Amino acid sequence: MKSHNTLGLYVSTNRTVGVCMASRGHDRRILDRFTVSIDGSSAEPFKELAAAIASSCTQKRLAFAEVMVALDCALYMQHAIHSNFTNLKQISATVRYDTEEVLATDISTMALSFQVSSTGQNGSELKVFTARSSILEQLILAFQAHDMDPVAIEPDAISLARYMHWAQTSGHMESAGTGLAVVVSDGNCYHLLCRADGSIMPIRAFPLGKDKTTGLAGQTFTTIAALEQPVDQVLVYDASAQVDGQMLAQRLGQPVADGRWFERLVDPADQGQQVAIAMALGAAMARDDRVHTANFRNDFMPYQGKRLRLEKAARWAAISLTVLVIAIGAHVQMRLVQAQQDIRRLKDRVAKDYAAVMGGRSLPSGRNPADELKREIRRIKAIRSGELSLQESVLARLTLLLKAFNSYGRSGLQIDSIEITTSTIRLDGSTPSRLDTQSFFKVLRQGGLNVARETVDDTTGRCTFSVILVPMEGAQKAAEQ
């Protein structure tokens, strides 16, 4: 899977060696490797290298999630710095000031990284690496243009030490106590201290002349003399086989043995590039470093790839969630519209049936039709059971009304219509004047009929009226008896 693959690059000004590594847990496997070179006179070498690397990855169909870079020793400088702190956070906060104080120069145009060599009661001894910010900026921008933003850019000596430690601890060679590893590659020499606990610490990186044995003997003697602890042996590896080990041992007065860290990388197609491949592979392994202080990008143009990927993933998640919410809302809206249509059709059907049952009355608003029907059923049952006799009720109302007519002693009363129901009496008529009408209403009340609603009009010469009468309870029962 792409997420488990890392592209490690060993980058110099005119050549890059790349290794695509697949890792699952502690298992690491080289998927493919390549080498690209450009003309050393190029004005913008990193742009050409990045384009060539991208082309090689496309041709080889290499898929990877992250890019790690090992920077050639010609592009950085190394310094021995003492820090008064042992905590990494405190060291990181003060290492730039300590370095500037020791070098006695302004390092504002430099990118800085470090590695802790040792710690004690008086603080920590650091290997500080400095590279020009302008060089790193050119490299980073060139790689970003091809979608290969490096997660880490570290000194090649750090990458080499990481690979050698992995080769030593993964069963390919055994630790032989304290020793000085001397690795020669492409005109550069790397001195690394192999400790008794199996760790490997880079000490120096420097160029070699044509006479490799002579130059190596002098530089190695200087390195051994500067070490605070004696070394048991010197382990030498030279892919070009130009170093005379026997002569070197005589000049150093130390036993010299062959280093075997790169045996698994020996391939006729590599043409003596085992060390460069090892540094590219070591850079790829930097992905697993939890505390990686040797990364120049911690100090200059910090890597933002993970944040950008998270923002992109969050953006797509937000878009997907929005589309999902819109889809759910549309579905719910359609269901709601369908439900409203069903309710409307049901109301129309119920209203039609209700009107047929209730004698043309419309469906009551805000009331339950079922309750109204139950109430009407109870009323009908009450009538049929004799609790409320319709006939007797109407006769009683008519009796009360006739008594009121007989009690009214004035002339001129004219009755146009009488409508008697089980609950009310509607009476339409006229009198000669409004005073006569009021006198008639008074007689009705005295006869046991309450005027629930009245309409009186005396604009036509006679006073017309329309009243709704409700029998008083006592009066109706007396009339029925």
Tab-separated table of C-alpha atoms in Angstrom:
chain	number	residue	atom	x	y	z
A	1	MET	CA	0.000	0.000	0.000
A	2	LYS	CA	1.133	3.541	-0.740
A	3	SER	CA	0.752	4.602	2.901
A	4	HIS	CA	3.424	2.075	3.959
A	5	ASN	CA	5.991	3.191	1.344
A	6	THR	CA	8.639	5.865	1.859
A	7	LEU	CA	10.994	7.398	-0.690
A	8	GLY	CA	14.484	8.007	0.714
A	9	LEU	CA	16.808	10.299	-1.253
A	10	TYR	CA	20.515	10.971	-0.923
A	11	VAL	CA	20.919	14.401	-2.546
A	12	SER	CA	24.091	16.162	-3.639
A	13	THR	CA	24.401	19.122	-6.017
A	14	ASN	CA	24.610	16.985	-9.176
A	15	ARG	CA	23.424	13.497	-8.233
A	16	THR	CA	20.609	11.833	-6.335
A	17	VAL	CA	20.204	8.231	-5.282
A	18	GLY	CA	16.669	7.166	-4.429
A	19	VAL	CA	15.312	4.114	-2.621
A	20	CYS	CA	11.617	3.300	-2.282
A	21	MET	CA	11.172	1.316	0.924
A	22	ALA	CA	8.135	-0.588	2.117
A	23	SER	CA	7.814	-1.024	5.860
A	24	ARG	CA	5.400	-3.013	7.986
A	25	GLY	CA	6.328	-3.006	11.647
A	26	HIS	CA	10.008	-3.975	11.884
A	27	ASP	CA	10.042	-5.517	8.412
A	28	ARG	CA	11.656	-3.285	5.765
A	29	ARG	CA	11.913	-4.143	2.103
A	30	ILE	CA	13.474	-2.262	-0.823
A	31	LEU	CA	10.913	-2.011	-3.620
A	32	ASP	CA	13.185	-0.290	-6.137
A	33	ARG	CA	16.151	2.059	-6.441
A	34	PHE	CA	17.393	4.557	-8.979
A	35	THR	CA	20.137	7.120	-9.629
A	36	VAL	CA	19.778	10.409	-11.496
A	37	SER	CA	22.579	12.788	-12.424
A	38	ILE	CA	22.753	16.238	-14.006
A	39	ASP	CA	25.411	18.539	-15.406
A	40	GLY	CA	27.377	20.117	-12.560
A	41	SER	CA	27.292	23.514	-14.298
A	42	SER	CA	23.513	23.847	-14.022
A	43	ALA	CA	22.276	27.203	-12.670
A	44	GLU	CA	19.385	25.575	-10.779
A	45	PRO	CA	20.553	22.033	-9.996
A	46	PHE	CA	17.812	21.140	-7.535
A	47	LYS	CA	15.043	21.928	-10.050
A	48	GLU	CA	16.649	19.619	-12.615
A	49	LEU	CA	17.219	16.918	-10.007
A	50	ALA	CA	13.618	17.116	-8.789
A	51	ALA	CA	12.291	16.841	-12.347
A	52	ALA	CA	14.565	13.849	-13.025
A	53	ILE	CA	13.506	12.161	-9.772
A	54	ALA	CA	9.823	12.660	-10.559
A	55	SER	CA	10.375	11.231	-14.054
A	56	SER	CA	12.171	8.169	-12.656
A	57	CYS	CA	9.398	7.530	-10.102
A	58	THR	CA	6.802	7.760	-12.867
A	59	GLN	CA	8.705	5.370	-15.131
A	60	LYS	CA	9.182	2.860	-12.329
A	61	ARG	CA	5.591	3.374	-11.077
A	62	LEU	CA	6.747	4.021	-7.537
A	63	ALA	CA	3.980	4.948	-5.107
A	64	PHE	CA	4.909	6.427	-1.732
A	65	ALA	CA	3.351	8.500	1.021
A	66	GLU	CA	6.370	10.451	2.309
A	67	VAL	CA	9.779	11.682	1.112
A	68	MET	CA	12.897	11.815	3.307
A	69	VAL	CA	16.160	13.469	2.229
A	70	ALA	CA	19.764	12.851	3.268
A	71	LEU	CA	21.817	15.968	2.465
A	72	ASP	CA	25.358	15.482	1.120
A	73	CYS	CA	28.121	16.497	3.521
A	74	ALA	CA	29.337	19.155	1.068
A	75	LEU	CA	26.130	21.105	1.724
A	76	TYR	CA	26.377	21.371	5.513
A	77	MET	CA	28.928	21.910	8.304
A	78	GLN	CA	29.320	20.115	11.621
A	79	HIS	CA	30.247	21.646	14.999
A	80	ALA	CA	30.817	20.343	18.519
A	81	ILE	CA	28.694	22.374	20.932
A	82	HIS	CA	28.149	22.078	24.681
A	83	SER	CA	24.691	22.700	26.138
A	84	ASN	CA	23.962	23.265	29.804
A	85	PHE	CA	20.722	21.278	29.498
A	86	THR	CA	19.816	17.635	29.113
A	87	ASN	CA	16.129	18.057	28.273
A	88	LEU	CA	15.523	18.054	24.516
A	89	LYS	CA	13.006	20.895	24.658
A	90	GLN	CA	15.446	23.088	26.567
A	91	ILE	CA	18.274	22.148	24.226
A	92	SER	CA	16.144	22.954	21.167
A	93	ALA	CA	15.267	26.353	22.623
A	94	THR	CA	18.893	27.332	23.339
A	95	VAL	CA	21.040	25.475	20.799
A	96	ARG	CA	20.995	28.325	18.268
A	97	TYR	CA	22.301	30.800	20.870
A	98	ASP	CA	24.971	28.327	22.054
A	99	THR	CA	26.109	27.717	18.489
A	100	GLU	CA	26.259	31.411	17.658
A	101	GLU	CA	28.305	32.043	20.795
A	102	VAL	CA	30.830	29.299	19.975
A	103	LEU	CA	31.162	30.234	16.304
A	104	ALA	CA	31.259	33.952	17.108
A	105	THR	CA	29.312	34.735	13.958
A	106	ASP	CA	25.770	35.535	12.902
A	107	ILE	CA	23.921	32.353	11.914
A	108	SER	CA	20.573	33.968	11.092
A	109	THR	CA	20.959	32.829	7.475
A	110	MET	CA	21.642	29.237	8.533
A	111	ALA	CA	19.299	26.329	9.227
A	112	LEU	CA	20.311	24.275	12.226
A	113	SER	CA	19.839	20.720	13.489
A	114	PHE	CA	21.598	18.718	16.177
A	115	GLN	CA	22.193	15.319	17.702
A	116	VAL	CA	22.993	14.607	21.335
A	117	SER	CA	26.318	12.789	21.606
A	118	SER	CA	26.331	12.340	25.382
A	119	THR	CA	24.763	13.726	28.553
A	120	GLY	CA	26.135	14.248	32.045
A	121	GLN	CA	25.780	16.295	35.177
A	122	ASN	CA	27.194	19.351	33.435
A	123	GLY	CA	24.816	19.178	30.486
A	124	SER	CA	24.987	17.641	27.020
A	125	GLU	CA	27.525	17.372	24.234
A	126	LEU	CA	25.949	18.061	20.851
A	127	LYS	CA	26.783	17.504	17.231
A	128	VAL	CA	25.325	20.599	15.593
A	129	PHE	CA	24.815	20.725	11.823
A	130	THR	CA	24.324	23.975	9.925
A	131	ALA	CA	23.270	24.483	6.299
A	132	ARG	CA	22.565	27.630	4.334
A	133	SER	CA	18.888	28.535	4.357
A	134	SER	CA	19.051	29.581	0.700
A	135	ILE	CA	20.199	26.088	-0.335
A	136	LEU	CA	17.478	24.369	1.671
A	137	GLU	CA	14.850	26.741	0.314
A	138	GLN	CA	15.841	25.962	-3.279
A	139	LEU	CA	15.753	22.238	-2.556
A	140	ILE	CA	12.380	22.305	-0.761
A	141	LEU	CA	10.659	24.481	-3.363
A	142	ALA	CA	12.019	22.350	-6.208
A	143	PHE	CA	10.671	19.156	-4.632
A	144	GLN	CA	7.344	20.745	-3.686
A	145	ALA	CA	6.819	21.693	-7.330
A	146	HIS	CA	6.686	17.956	-8.120
A	147	ASP	CA	4.478	17.025	-5.159
A	148	MET	CA	7.432	15.579	-3.208
A	149	ASP	CA	7.594	17.869	-0.175
A	150	PRO	CA	10.291	16.328	2.080
A	151	VAL	CA	9.111	15.467	5.574
A	152	ALA	CA	12.703	15.547	6.827
A	153	ILE	CA	16.057	16.835	5.520
A	154	GLU	CA	18.962	15.558	7.573
A	155	PRO	CA	22.755	15.262	7.237
A	156	ASP	CA	23.866	12.225	5.263
A	157	ALA	CA	26.057	11.107	8.182
A	158	ILE	CA	22.918	10.758	10.342
A	159	SER	CA	21.207	8.658	7.656
A	160	LEU	CA	24.326	6.523	7.258
A	161	ALA	CA	24.548	5.889	11.020
A	162	ARG	CA	20.857	4.915	11.117
A	163	TYR	CA	21.289	2.392	8.318
A	164	MET	CA	24.445	0.915	9.868
A	165	HIS	CA	22.713	0.525	13.226
A	166	TRP	CA	19.783	-1.216	11.537
A	167	ALA	CA	22.129	-3.517	9.574
A	168	GLN	CA	24.018	-4.328	12.773
A	169	THR	CA	20.958	-5.011	14.944
A	170	SER	CA	18.966	-6.869	12.279
A	171	GLY	CA	21.386	-9.797	12.375
A	172	HIS	CA	23.663	-8.987	9.482
A	173	MET	CA	26.733	-8.390	11.655
A	174	GLU	CA	27.622	-8.471	15.328
A	175	SER	CA	28.870	-5.587	17.424
A	176	ALA	CA	32.538	-5.964	18.255
A	177	GLY	CA	32.843	-3.511	21.112
A	178	THR	CA	34.057	0.043	20.749
A	179	GLY	CA	35.350	0.720	17.277
A	180	LEU	CA	35.761	3.457	14.698
A	181	ALA	CA	33.861	2.923	11.462
A	182	VAL	CA	35.493	4.488	8.413
A	183	VAL	CA	33.238	4.585	5.360
A	184	VAL	CA	34.564	5.878	2.047
A	185	SER	CA	32.256	6.806	-0.820
A	186	ASP	CA	32.587	9.022	-3.902
A	187	GLY	CA	35.474	11.097	-2.570
A	188	ASN	CA	33.890	11.568	0.884
A	189	CYS	CA	34.853	9.891	4.107
A	190	TYR	CA	32.639	9.356	7.149
A	191	HIS	CA	33.903	8.593	10.636
A	192	LEU	CA	31.387	6.971	12.963
A	193	LEU	CA	31.834	5.690	16.517
A	194	CYS	CA	30.523	2.178	17.156
A	195	ARG	CA	29.738	1.948	20.866
A	196	ALA	CA	29.681	-1.097	23.079
A	197	ASP	CA	25.888	-0.841	23.472
A	198	GLY	CA	25.464	-1.228	19.701
A	199	SER	CA	24.667	2.412	18.945
A	200	ILE	CA	26.492	4.250	16.166
A	201	MET	CA	27.290	7.953	16.410
A	202	PRO	CA	28.535	10.052	13.446
A	203	ILE	CA	31.716	11.987	14.250
A	204	ARG	CA	33.052	13.578	11.100
A	205	ALA	CA	32.413	13.835	7.382
A	206	PHE	CA	35.096	15.238	5.069
A	207	PRO	CA	36.372	14.972	1.459
A	208	LEU	CA	39.329	12.789	0.469
A	209	GLY	CA	42.032	13.449	-2.114
A	210	LYS	CA	43.347	11.101	-4.783
A	211	ASP	CA	45.659	9.234	-2.410
A	212	LYS	CA	42.904	7.825	-0.237
A	213	THR	CA	45.093	5.677	2.005
A	214	THR	CA	47.467	8.490	2.971
A	215	GLY	CA	44.746	11.072	3.459
A	216	LEU	CA	42.592	8.621	5.348
A	217	ALA	CA	45.425	7.646	7.691
A	218	GLY	CA	46.065	11.244	8.755
A	219	GLN	CA	42.401	12.130	9.226
A	220	THR	CA	41.631	8.899	11.063
A	221	PHE	CA	44.584	9.382	13.432
A	222	THR	CA	43.276	12.896	14.220
A	223	THR	CA	39.800	11.539	14.909
A	224	ILE	CA	41.077	8.790	17.231
A	225	ALA	CA	43.226	11.288	19.133
A	226	ALA	CA	40.210	13.578	19.648
A	227	LEU	CA	38.005	10.827	21.068
A	228	GLU	CA	37.586	10.729	24.826
A	229	GLN	CA	37.597	6.936	24.879
A	230	PRO	CA	39.967	4.421	23.259
A	231	VAL	CA	38.837	2.335	20.304
A	232	ASP	CA	39.387	-1.392	20.005
A	233	GLN	CA	39.614	-1.510	16.249
A	234	VAL	CA	39.046	0.380	13.020
A	235	LEU	CA	36.421	-0.966	10.625
A	236	VAL	CA	36.885	0.246	7.059
A	237	TYR	CA	34.561	0.043	4.104
A	238	ASP	CA	35.470	1.358	0.660
A	239	ALA	CA	33.173	0.431	-2.202
A	240	SER	CA	35.904	1.266	-4.749
A	241	ALA	CA	38.473	-0.928	-2.919
A	242	GLN	CA	41.169	1.765	-3.211
A	243	VAL	CA	42.125	1.856	0.475
A	244	ASP	CA	45.017	-0.391	1.531
A	245	GLY	CA	43.880	-1.798	4.868
A	246	GLN	CA	47.264	-3.263	5.797
A	247	MET	CA	49.086	0.003	5.190
A	248	LEU	CA	46.401	1.899	7.097
A	249	ALA	CA	46.788	-0.442	10.077
A	250	GLN	CA	50.557	0.119	10.128
A	251	ARG	CA	50.194	3.877	10.103
A	252	LEU	CA	47.478	3.944	12.752
A	253	GLY	CA	48.973	1.296	15.002
A	254	GLN	CA	45.426	-0.121	15.283
A	255	PRO	CA	43.946	-3.317	13.940
A	256	VAL	CA	41.933	-2.653	10.792
A	257	ALA	CA	39.088	-4.917	9.687
A	258	ASP	CA	36.569	-4.814	6.883
A	259	GLY	CA	33.158	-3.363	7.659
A	260	ARG	CA	30.292	-5.593	6.526
A	261	TRP	CA	27.302	-3.276	6.961
A	262	PHE	CA	26.695	-3.017	3.214
A	263	GLU	CA	26.865	-6.663	2.200
A	264	ARG	CA	23.141	-6.933	1.558
A	265	LEU	CA	23.336	-3.939	-0.813
A	266	VAL	CA	26.044	-5.404	-3.046
A	267	ASP	CA	24.651	-5.524	-6.571
A	268	PRO	CA	26.611	-5.393	-9.843
A	269	ALA	CA	24.096	-2.886	-11.181
A	270	ASP	CA	24.888	-0.434	-8.368
A	271	GLN	CA	28.487	0.094	-9.562
A	272	GLY	CA	29.943	0.915	-6.153
A	273	GLN	CA	27.011	3.027	-4.926
A	274	GLN	CA	26.289	0.904	-1.862
A	275	VAL	CA	27.050	3.735	0.575
A	276	ALA	CA	24.820	6.218	-1.275
A	277	ILE	CA	22.021	3.638	-1.361
A	278	ALA	CA	22.547	2.978	2.345
A	279	MET	CA	22.213	6.698	3.103
A	280	ALA	CA	19.018	6.920	1.030
A	281	LEU	CA	17.668	3.860	2.834
A	282	GLY	CA	18.694	5.338	6.195
A	283	ALA	CA	16.856	8.549	5.306
A	284	ALA	CA	13.715	6.523	4.537
A	285	MET	CA	13.995	4.917	7.977
A	286	ALA	CA	13.792	8.380	9.568
A	287	ARG	CA	10.028	8.019	9.229
A	288	ASP	CA	10.043	5.858	12.360
A	289	ASP	CA	12.070	8.301	14.491
A	290	ARG	CA	9.903	9.590	17.324
A	291	VAL	CA	12.385	12.278	18.401
A	292	HIS	CA	14.154	13.514	15.284
A	293	THR	CA	16.284	16.523	16.242
A	294	ALA	CA	18.643	16.215	13.257
A	295	ASN	CA	15.902	17.347	10.871
A	296	PHE	CA	16.743	20.741	9.336
A	297	ARG	CA	13.039	21.355	8.711
A	298	ASN	CA	12.402	21.583	12.432
A	299	ASP	CA	14.279	24.896	12.237
A	300	PHE	CA	13.573	26.064	8.678
A	301	MET	CA	10.340	25.906	6.620
A	302	PRO	CA	8.622	23.309	8.851
A	303	TYR	CA	6.867	20.509	7.025
A	304	GLN	CA	3.134	21.190	6.625
A	305	GLY	CA	2.161	18.157	4.565
A	306	LYS	CA	0.296	16.311	7.296
A	307	ARG	CA	-1.639	19.412	8.260
A	308	LEU	CA	-2.522	20.084	4.626
A	309	ARG	CA	-3.604	16.480	4.148
A	310	LEU	CA	-5.738	16.684	7.267
A	311	GLU	CA	-7.277	19.941	6.057
A	312	LYS	CA	-7.965	18.384	2.665
A	313	ALA	CA	-9.473	15.291	4.278
A	314	ALA	CA	-11.556	17.483	6.599
A	315	ARG	CA	-12.709	19.551	3.607
A	316	TRP	CA	-13.807	16.452	1.707
A	317	ALA	CA	-15.440	15.077	4.840
A	318	ALA	CA	-17.353	18.342	5.279
A	319	ILE	CA	-18.458	18.278	1.632
A	320	SER	CA	-19.538	14.646	1.927
A	321	LEU	CA	-21.387	15.370	5.148
A	322	THR	CA	-23.112	18.367	3.547
A	323	VAL	CA	-24.219	16.268	0.585
A	324	LEU	CA	-25.439	13.566	2.968
A	325	VAL	CA	-27.399	16.082	5.054
A	326	ILE	CA	-28.930	17.591	1.902
A	327	ALA	CA	-29.901	14.132	0.685
A	328	ILE	CA	-31.440	13.244	4.037
A	329	GLY	CA	-33.246	16.598	4.158
A	330	ALA	CA	-34.605	16.110	0.638
A	331	HIS	CA	-35.764	12.611	1.530
A	332	VAL	CA	-37.458	13.825	4.716
A	333	GLN	CA	-39.033	16.738	2.821
A	334	MET	CA	-40.428	14.372	0.206
A	335	ARG	CA	-41.795	12.118	2.924
A	336	LEU	CA	-43.334	15.148	4.652
A	337	VAL	CA	-44.961	16.371	1.429
A	338	GLN	CA	-46.301	12.878	0.778
A	339	ALA	CA	-47.622	12.684	4.340
A	340	GLN	CA	-49.310	16.080	3.990
A	341	GLN	CA	-50.946	14.975	0.749
A	342	ASP	CA	-52.180	11.792	2.439
A	343	ILE	CA	-53.542	13.828	5.375
A	344	ARG	CA	-55.283	16.224	2.990
A	345	ARG	CA	-56.903	13.374	1.075
A	346	LEU	CA	-57.941	11.737	4.350
A	347	LYS	CA	-59.443	14.997	5.631
A	348	ASP	CA	-61.426	15.459	2.402
A	349	ARG	CA	-62.799	11.927	2.670
A	350	VAL	CA	-63.595	12.301	6.385
A	351	ALA	CA	-65.250	15.699	5.786
A	352	LYS	CA	-67.467	14.191	3.117
A	353	ASP	CA	-68.479	11.285	5.355
A	354	TYR	CA	-68.873	13.585	8.367
A	355	ALA	CA	-71.219	15.901	6.468
A	356	ALA	CA	-73.291	12.949	5.325
A	357	VAL	CA	-73.643	11.620	8.872
A	358	MET	CA	-74.095	14.957	10.662
A	359	GLY	CA	-76.747	16.393	8.407
A	360	GLY	CA	-74.526	18.588	6.226
A	361	ARG	CA	-72.476	20.112	9.015
A	362	SER	CA	-68.812	20.806	8.138
A	363	LEU	CA	-65.876	19.162	9.814
A	364	PRO	CA	-65.124	21.043	13.082
A	365	SER	CA	-61.796	22.896	13.093
A	366	GLY	CA	-59.494	22.179	16.009
A	367	ARG	CA	-61.733	19.417	17.361
A	368	ASN	CA	-61.548	15.696	16.977
A	369	PRO	CA	-64.240	14.462	14.562
A	370	ALA	CA	-64.343	11.151	16.375
A	371	ASP	CA	-65.226	12.906	19.648
A	372	GLU	CA	-68.003	14.845	17.908
A	373	LEU	CA	-69.423	11.655	16.432
A	374	LYS	CA	-69.262	9.920	19.811
A	375	ARG	CA	-71.040	12.865	21.396
A	376	GLU	CA	-73.779	12.717	18.747
A	377	ILE	CA	-74.125	8.954	19.231
A	378	ARG	CA	-74.529	9.417	22.963
A	379	ARG	CA	-77.205	12.061	22.361
A	380	ILE	CA	-79.114	9.833	19.961
A	381	LYS	CA	-78.883	6.888	22.338
A	382	ALA	CA	-80.139	9.084	25.146
A	383	ILE	CA	-83.125	10.109	23.042
A	384	ARG	CA	-83.890	6.545	22.050
A	385	SER	CA	-83.574	5.249	25.606
A	386	GLY	CA	-86.244	7.634	26.877
A	387	GLU	CA	-83.903	9.856	28.877
A	388	LEU	CA	-84.762	12.702	26.516
A	389	SER	CA	-87.998	12.361	24.618
A	390	LEU	CA	-87.878	14.371	21.442
A	391	GLN	CA	-91.615	14.556	21.062
A	392	GLU	CA	-92.264	15.597	24.652
A	393	SER	CA	-89.463	18.161	24.467
A	394	VAL	CA	-90.917	19.827	21.368
A	395	LEU	CA	-94.426	19.814	22.797
A	396	ALA	CA	-93.178	21.334	26.040
A	397	ARG	CA	-91.437	24.160	24.156
A	398	LEU	CA	-94.563	24.765	22.064
A	399	THR	CA	-96.689	24.844	25.231
A	400	LEU	CA	-94.421	27.472	26.794
A	401	LEU	CA	-94.546	29.527	23.622
A	402	LEU	CA	-98.379	29.429	23.373
A	403	LYS	CA	-98.713	30.436	27.018
A	404	ALA	CA	-96.484	33.432	26.336
A	405	PHE	CA	-98.641	34.428	23.359
A	406	ASN	CA	-101.794	34.245	25.505
A	407	SER	CA	-100.154	36.304	28.240
A	408	TYR	CA	-99.285	39.115	25.814
A	409	GLY	CA	-102.315	41.384	25.956
A	410	ARG	CA	-101.373	43.971	23.316
A	411	SER	CA	-102.582	43.983	19.744
A	412	GLY	CA	-100.429	44.259	16.659
A	413	LEU	CA	-98.226	41.195	17.282
A	414	GLN	CA	-97.574	39.344	14.054
A	415	ILE	CA	-95.708	35.980	13.951
A	416	ASP	CA	-94.103	35.085	10.600
A	417	SER	CA	-92.384	31.768	11.449
A	418	ILE	CA	-91.743	29.384	14.322
A	419	GLU	CA	-88.953	26.758	14.313
A	420	ILE	CA	-88.748	24.399	17.270
A	421	THR	CA	-85.846	21.964	17.836
A	422	THR	CA	-84.935	19.763	20.777
A	423	SER	CA	-82.812	22.540	22.243
A	424	THR	CA	-83.984	25.942	20.941
A	425	ILE	CA	-86.938	27.869	19.500
A	426	ARG	CA	-86.537	30.355	16.665
A	427	LEU	CA	-89.250	32.966	16.383
A	428	ASP	CA	-89.579	35.548	13.555
A	429	GLY	CA	-92.220	38.298	13.615
A	430	SER	CA	-93.030	41.993	14.135
A	431	THR	CA	-94.797	44.490	16.453
A	432	PRO	CA	-95.969	48.069	15.931
A	433	SER	CA	-92.958	49.531	17.806
A	434	ARG	CA	-89.722	48.732	19.507
A	435	LEU	CA	-91.424	49.266	22.901
A	436	ASP	CA	-94.010	46.616	22.013
A	437	THR	CA	-91.218	44.275	20.973
A	438	GLN	CA	-89.423	44.723	24.301
A	439	SER	CA	-92.696	44.133	26.145
A	440	PHE	CA	-93.161	40.913	24.161
A	441	PHE	CA	-89.651	39.742	25.063
A	442	LYS	CA	-90.431	40.464	28.734
A	443	VAL	CA	-93.552	38.285	28.526
A	444	LEU	CA	-91.483	35.476	26.975
A	445	ARG	CA	-89.005	35.607	29.861
A	446	GLN	CA	-91.782	35.606	32.406
A	447	GLY	CA	-93.188	32.555	30.655
A	448	GLY	CA	-89.974	30.602	31.131
A	449	LEU	CA	-88.220	31.308	27.822
A	450	ASN	CA	-84.805	32.992	27.874
A	451	VAL	CA	-83.916	35.156	24.904
A	452	ALA	CA	-80.522	33.736	23.906
A	453	ARG	CA	-80.077	35.911	20.838
A	454	GLU	CA	-82.193	38.673	19.342
A	455	THR	CA	-82.235	40.815	16.205
A	456	VAL	CA	-84.502	43.887	16.147
A	457	ASP	CA	-85.098	46.300	13.240
A	458	ASP	CA	-87.608	49.215	13.330
A	459	THR	CA	-86.556	51.035	10.124
A	460	THR	CA	-89.442	49.719	7.991
A	461	GLY	CA	-92.338	51.241	9.962
A	462	ARG	CA	-92.906	48.113	12.008
A	463	CYS	CA	-90.400	46.653	14.459
A	464	THR	CA	-89.352	43.278	13.081
A	465	PHE	CA	-87.550	40.795	15.278
A	466	SER	CA	-85.852	37.426	15.151
A	467	VAL	CA	-85.068	35.685	18.431
A	468	ILE	CA	-83.583	32.413	19.593
A	469	LEU	CA	-85.338	31.179	22.735
A	470	VAL	CA	-84.024	28.647	25.207
A	471	PRO	CA	-86.497	27.214	27.724
A	472	MET	CA	-85.574	27.543	31.372
A	473	GLU	CA	-84.935	24.146	32.960
A	474	GLY	CA	-87.638	24.381	35.577
A	475	ALA	CA	-90.189	25.805	33.187
A	476	GLN	CA	-89.620	23.035	30.617
A	477	LYS	CA	-90.002	20.277	33.212
A	478	ALA	CA	-93.244	21.886	34.479
A	479	ALA	CA	-94.574	22.091	30.923
A	480	GLU	CA	-93.736	18.452	30.257
A	481	GLN	CA	-95.617	17.382	33.372
